[in-house]
Amino acid sequence: MSDDPRTLVSTDWLAAHLKDPDLRILDASWYLPGVERDPRAEYDAAHIPGARFFDIDEISDARSDLPHMAPPAEKFMSRMRAMGVGDGHQIVVYDGAGIQSAPRVWWLFRLMGHRDVAVLDGGLPKWQAEGRAVEDMPPVVKDRHLTVRFQNHLVRDVTQVSQAAKLGSTQIVDARAAGRFRGDAPEPREGLRAGHVPGSRNVPFTGLLNSDKTMKTPDETRAVFETAGVDVTKPVITTCGSGITAAILSLALERLGNNSWSLYDGSWAEWGMFPTVPVATGDA
């Protein structure tokens, strides 16, 4: 793969840059409700040297009833300062599933106006499979100021998605598994209707990954989107269950040169419980 410090870097790239003074590594592991894994405990036991733990659920909007919504700019700034992450840093984000939740944090940094951030291709599993070093000690942290320039065009709310669905003005692409998209499979969160946003297309995020959880090549990625009926040259709103894996689609689109994407932060956790918006079932 071609390393790009603004989208995706390989384990070889990270190993070569591990001692760079302005590199900051973030462990952004997160798992669906019901998955018996504790990301913080796993980080404490073994993480890439120098990595800080990014708690997706805590670094979120505490005022919202929805899970891990994007935090206010002030909260994001204060949390990053406390983690020693700030202006002038090259950031690399990884997770313990390979590629699952790390792109969410890549998107959060982009939302806050920071472009020097990449996801580690294959994540911690690939790093460890290659026999590379891990440690159990927390890094020494020094405060660093982070400037935020909020990028409104990278996020969408239920009203904007509803309008896009009605007008057909922007493609809506859902990263959930096909069964959840069709409405055949139950949602992991209780109380949600089954199905998808009317008019949306389904590109399960797993279809963008190889067996080792690295991302497919740009040509293979383009083919996956096109097979699902998505024009990768036109605007896209990405969505999923709660705004986590939608960011994998956003990252994939960015790698294809599509700068006209945004992410529906509330995703199905919001749409599926909203009584006044329509729900479609079956295939796209």
Coordinates of C-alpha atoms in Angstrom, one line a residue:
M1 CA 0.0 0.0 0.0
S2 CA 1.0 3.6 -0.4
D3 CA 1.5 5.3 3.0
D4 CA -0.4 8.6 3.4
P5 CA 0.0 10.4 6.8
R6 CA -3.4 12.0 6.2
T7 CA -5.4 8.8 5.7
L8 CA -3.7 5.4 6.2
V9 CA -0.2 4.3 7.1
S10 CA 1.3 0.8 7.3
T11 CA 2.9 -0.9 10.3
D12 CA 6.2 -0.5 8.5
W13 CA 5.7 3.2 8.3
L14 CA 4.8 3.5 12.0
A15 CA 7.8 1.4 13.0
A16 CA 10.1 3.7 11.0
H17 CA 8.6 6.8 12.6
L18 CA 8.0 5.4 16.1
K19 CA 10.7 7.7 17.7
D20 CA 9.7 10.9 15.9
P21 CA 9.3 13.6 18.6
D22 CA 6.1 15.0 17.1
L23 CA 4.4 11.6 16.5
R24 CA 1.4 10.9 18.8
I25 CA -0.2 7.4 18.7
L26 CA -3.7 6.9 20.0
D27 CA -5.3 3.6 20.9
A28 CA -9.0 4.1 20.0
S29 CA -10.3 0.6 20.6
W30 CA -14.0 0.3 21.1
Y31 CA -16.5 -2.6 20.9
L32 CA -20.2 -3.0 20.3
P33 CA -22.5 -3.5 23.3
G34 CA -22.4 -7.2 24.2
V35 CA -18.9 -7.9 23.0
E36 CA -17.0 -9.2 26.0
R37 CA -13.9 -7.0 25.5
D38 CA -12.7 -4.2 27.7
P39 CA -10.7 -1.8 25.6
R40 CA -9.1 0.1 28.5
A41 CA -8.0 -3.1 30.2
E42 CA -6.5 -4.3 27.0
Y43 CA -4.7 -1.0 26.5
D44 CA -3.3 -1.2 30.1
A45 CA -2.0 -4.8 29.4
A46 CA -0.4 -4.1 26.0
H47 CA -0.2 -1.1 23.6
I48 CA 2.1 0.2 20.9
P49 CA 4.9 2.1 22.6
G50 CA 4.0 5.6 23.5
A51 CA 0.3 5.2 22.7
R52 CA -2.3 7.1 24.7
F53 CA -5.8 5.7 25.2
F54 CA -8.6 7.6 23.4
D55 CA -11.9 6.8 25.2
I56 CA -14.5 7.3 22.5
D57 CA -17.4 7.0 24.9
E58 CA -15.9 9.6 27.4
I59 CA -14.6 12.1 24.8
S60 CA -18.1 12.7 23.6
D61 CA -21.1 15.0 24.1
A62 CA -22.4 14.3 27.6
R63 CA -25.5 16.3 26.9
S64 CA -26.7 13.9 24.3
D65 CA -28.8 10.8 25.0
L66 CA -27.2 9.2 21.9
P67 CA -24.0 7.2 22.2
H68 CA -20.6 8.8 21.8
M69 CA -21.8 11.8 19.8
A70 CA -19.0 14.3 18.7
P71 CA -17.9 16.3 21.7
P72 CA -18.1 20.1 21.9
A73 CA -14.9 21.7 20.6
E74 CA -13.9 22.9 24.1
K75 CA -14.1 19.4 25.6
F76 CA -12.1 17.9 22.7
M77 CA -9.4 20.6 23.2
S78 CA -9.2 20.0 26.9
R79 CA -9.0 16.2 26.6
M80 CA -6.3 16.4 23.9
R81 CA -4.3 18.9 26.0
A82 CA -4.4 16.5 29.0
M83 CA -3.3 13.7 26.7
G84 CA -0.4 15.8 25.3
V85 CA -1.8 15.9 21.8
G86 CA -1.8 19.2 20.0
D87 CA -0.7 21.5 17.2
G88 CA 2.1 20.3 15.1
H89 CA 1.7 16.6 15.9
Q90 CA 1.4 13.8 13.4
I91 CA -1.3 11.5 14.8
V92 CA -1.7 7.8 14.1
V93 CA -4.8 6.1 15.4
Y94 CA -5.2 2.3 15.8
D95 CA -7.7 -0.1 17.4
G96 CA -7.7 -3.7 18.7
A97 CA -10.0 -5.1 16.0
G98 CA -7.8 -4.2 13.0
I99 CA -9.8 -1.5 11.6
Q100 CA -13.1 -0.8 13.3
S101 CA -13.2 2.3 15.6
A102 CA -9.9 4.0 14.7
P103 CA -11.4 5.8 11.7
R104 CA -14.0 7.3 14.0
V105 CA -11.2 9.2 15.8
W106 CA -9.6 10.0 12.5
W107 CA -12.9 11.6 11.6
L108 CA -13.1 13.5 14.9
F109 CA -9.7 15.1 14.3
R110 CA -10.8 16.0 10.8
L111 CA -14.0 17.5 12.2
M112 CA -11.9 19.6 14.6
G113 CA -9.8 20.9 11.7
H114 CA -6.7 18.6 11.9
R115 CA -5.5 16.9 8.7
D116 CA -2.2 15.3 9.9
V117 CA -3.9 12.2 11.2
A118 CA -3.8 8.7 9.8
V119 CA -5.3 5.3 10.7
L120 CA -2.9 2.3 11.2
D121 CA -3.7 -0.2 8.5
G122 CA -4.4 -3.6 10.2
G123 CA -4.2 -2.0 13.7
L124 CA -2.8 -3.7 16.8
P125 CA -3.5 -7.3 15.5
K126 CA -1.2 -6.8 12.5
W127 CA 1.4 -5.0 14.6
Q128 CA 1.5 -7.9 17.1
A129 CA 1.3 -10.6 14.4
E130 CA 4.5 -9.1 13.0
G131 CA 6.2 -9.5 16.4
R132 CA 6.6 -5.7 16.9
A133 CA 7.1 -4.2 20.4
V134 CA 4.3 -3.5 22.8
E135 CA 4.4 -2.1 26.4
D136 CA 2.2 -1.8 29.4
M137 CA 3.5 1.5 30.8
P138 CA 1.6 4.8 30.2
P139 CA 3.6 7.4 28.3
V140 CA 5.0 10.5 29.9
V141 CA 2.6 13.3 28.9
K142 CA 3.3 17.0 28.6
D143 CA 0.5 19.5 27.9
R144 CA 0.2 20.7 24.3
H145 CA -2.3 23.3 23.0
L146 CA -4.7 22.1 20.3
T147 CA -6.3 24.7 18.0
V148 CA -9.8 23.7 16.8
R149 CA -11.3 24.9 13.6
F150 CA -14.7 23.1 13.5
Q151 CA -15.5 21.7 10.0
N152 CA -19.3 21.8 9.8
H153 CA -19.4 20.2 6.4
L154 CA -18.1 16.9 7.7
V155 CA -21.1 16.1 10.0
R156 CA -24.8 15.8 9.4
D157 CA -27.8 15.6 11.7
V158 CA -31.2 13.8 11.4
T159 CA -32.8 16.9 9.7
Q160 CA -30.1 17.2 7.1
V161 CA -30.2 13.4 6.4
S162 CA -34.0 13.4 6.2
Q163 CA -33.8 16.2 3.6
A164 CA -31.2 14.4 1.6
A165 CA -33.3 11.3 1.6
K166 CA -36.4 13.2 0.4
L167 CA -34.7 15.2 -2.3
G168 CA -32.2 12.5 -3.4
S169 CA -29.6 15.2 -3.5
T170 CA -26.9 13.3 -1.8
Q171 CA -26.1 9.6 -1.7
I172 CA -26.6 8.0 1.7
V173 CA -24.4 4.9 2.3
D174 CA -24.9 2.6 5.2
A175 CA -21.9 0.6 6.7
R176 CA -24.0 -1.9 8.7
A177 CA -24.2 -5.6 7.8
A178 CA -26.6 -6.5 5.1
G179 CA -29.1 -8.2 7.5
R180 CA -29.4 -5.1 9.6
F181 CA -29.7 -2.9 6.6
R182 CA -32.5 -5.1 5.2
G183 CA -34.2 -5.3 8.6
D184 CA -33.8 -9.1 8.8
A185 CA -31.3 -9.0 11.7
P186 CA -31.9 -7.5 15.1
E187 CA -30.2 -4.3 16.2
P188 CA -27.7 -4.6 19.0
R189 CA -29.4 -1.7 20.8
E190 CA -32.9 -2.2 22.2
G191 CA -35.8 -0.1 21.1
L192 CA -34.8 0.6 17.5
R193 CA -36.8 -0.1 14.5
A194 CA -35.3 -2.4 11.9
G195 CA -34.3 -1.3 8.4
H196 CA -32.6 1.6 6.7
V197 CA -32.9 5.3 5.6
P198 CA -35.1 5.3 2.5
G199 CA -33.1 5.5 -0.7
S200 CA -29.8 4.6 1.0
R201 CA -27.2 2.1 -0.3
N202 CA -25.5 -0.6 1.7
V203 CA -21.7 -1.0 1.7
P204 CA -21.0 -3.2 4.8
F205 CA -17.6 -2.0 6.2
T206 CA -16.3 -5.5 6.3
G207 CA -16.4 -5.6 2.5
L208 CA -13.7 -2.9 2.4
L209 CA -11.3 -5.0 4.5
N210 CA -9.0 -7.8 3.6
S211 CA -8.9 -11.0 5.8
D212 CA -6.1 -9.5 7.9
K213 CA -8.3 -6.4 8.5
T214 CA -6.2 -4.1 6.3
M215 CA -8.0 -1.9 3.8
K216 CA -8.4 -3.1 0.3
T217 CA -6.6 -1.2 -2.5
P218 CA -8.2 1.9 -3.9
D219 CA -9.2 0.1 -7.1
E220 CA -10.8 -2.8 -5.1
T221 CA -12.5 -0.2 -2.8
R222 CA -13.9 1.7 -5.8
A223 CA -15.3 -1.6 -7.2
V224 CA -17.1 -2.4 -3.9
F225 CA -18.8 1.0 -3.8
E226 CA -19.8 0.8 -7.5
T227 CA -21.2 -2.7 -7.1
A228 CA -23.5 -1.3 -4.4
G229 CA -24.7 1.5 -6.7
V230 CA -22.6 4.3 -5.3
D231 CA -21.0 6.9 -7.5
V232 CA -17.7 7.7 -5.7
T233 CA -17.3 10.9 -7.5
K234 CA -20.4 12.5 -6.1
P235 CA -21.4 13.7 -2.5
V236 CA -22.0 11.0 0.1
I237 CA -23.4 10.9 3.6
T238 CA -22.0 7.9 5.5
T239 CA -24.0 6.2 8.3
C240 CA -24.0 3.0 10.4
G241 CA -25.3 1.9 13.8
S242 CA -23.9 4.7 16.0
G243 CA -21.4 6.7 13.9
I244 CA -18.4 4.4 14.4
T245 CA -18.0 2.2 11.3
A246 CA -19.5 4.9 9.1
A247 CA -16.1 6.6 9.4
I248 CA -14.5 3.5 7.7
L249 CA -16.6 4.4 4.6
S250 CA -15.5 8.1 5.0
L251 CA -11.9 7.1 5.2
A252 CA -12.3 4.9 2.1
L253 CA -13.9 7.7 0.1
E254 CA -11.1 10.1 1.2
R255 CA -8.6 7.6 -0.1
L256 CA -10.4 7.6 -3.4
G257 CA -10.1 11.4 -3.7
N258 CA -13.7 12.1 -2.8
N259 CA -13.7 15.3 -0.6
S260 CA -17.5 15.6 -0.7
W261 CA -18.5 13.3 2.1
S262 CA -20.0 13.8 5.5
L263 CA -20.9 11.5 8.4
Y264 CA -24.3 11.2 10.0
D265 CA -23.2 11.3 13.7
G266 CA -26.5 10.0 15.2
S267 CA -26.7 7.2 12.6
W268 CA -29.2 4.4 13.2
A269 CA -29.1 4.9 17.0
E270 CA -31.0 8.1 16.2
W271 CA -32.9 7.4 13.0
G272 CA -34.1 4.0 14.3
M273 CA -35.8 5.6 17.4
F274 CA -37.0 8.8 15.7
P275 CA -40.8 8.3 15.3
T276 CA -41.3 10.9 12.6
V277 CA -38.8 9.7 10.0
P278 CA -39.6 6.8 7.6
V279 CA -37.9 3.5 7.6
A280 CA -37.4 1.2 4.5
T281 CA -36.7 -2.5 4.6
G282 CA -35.4 -5.0 2.2
D283 CA -32.5 -4.5 -0.3
A284 CA -31.6 -1.1 -1.6

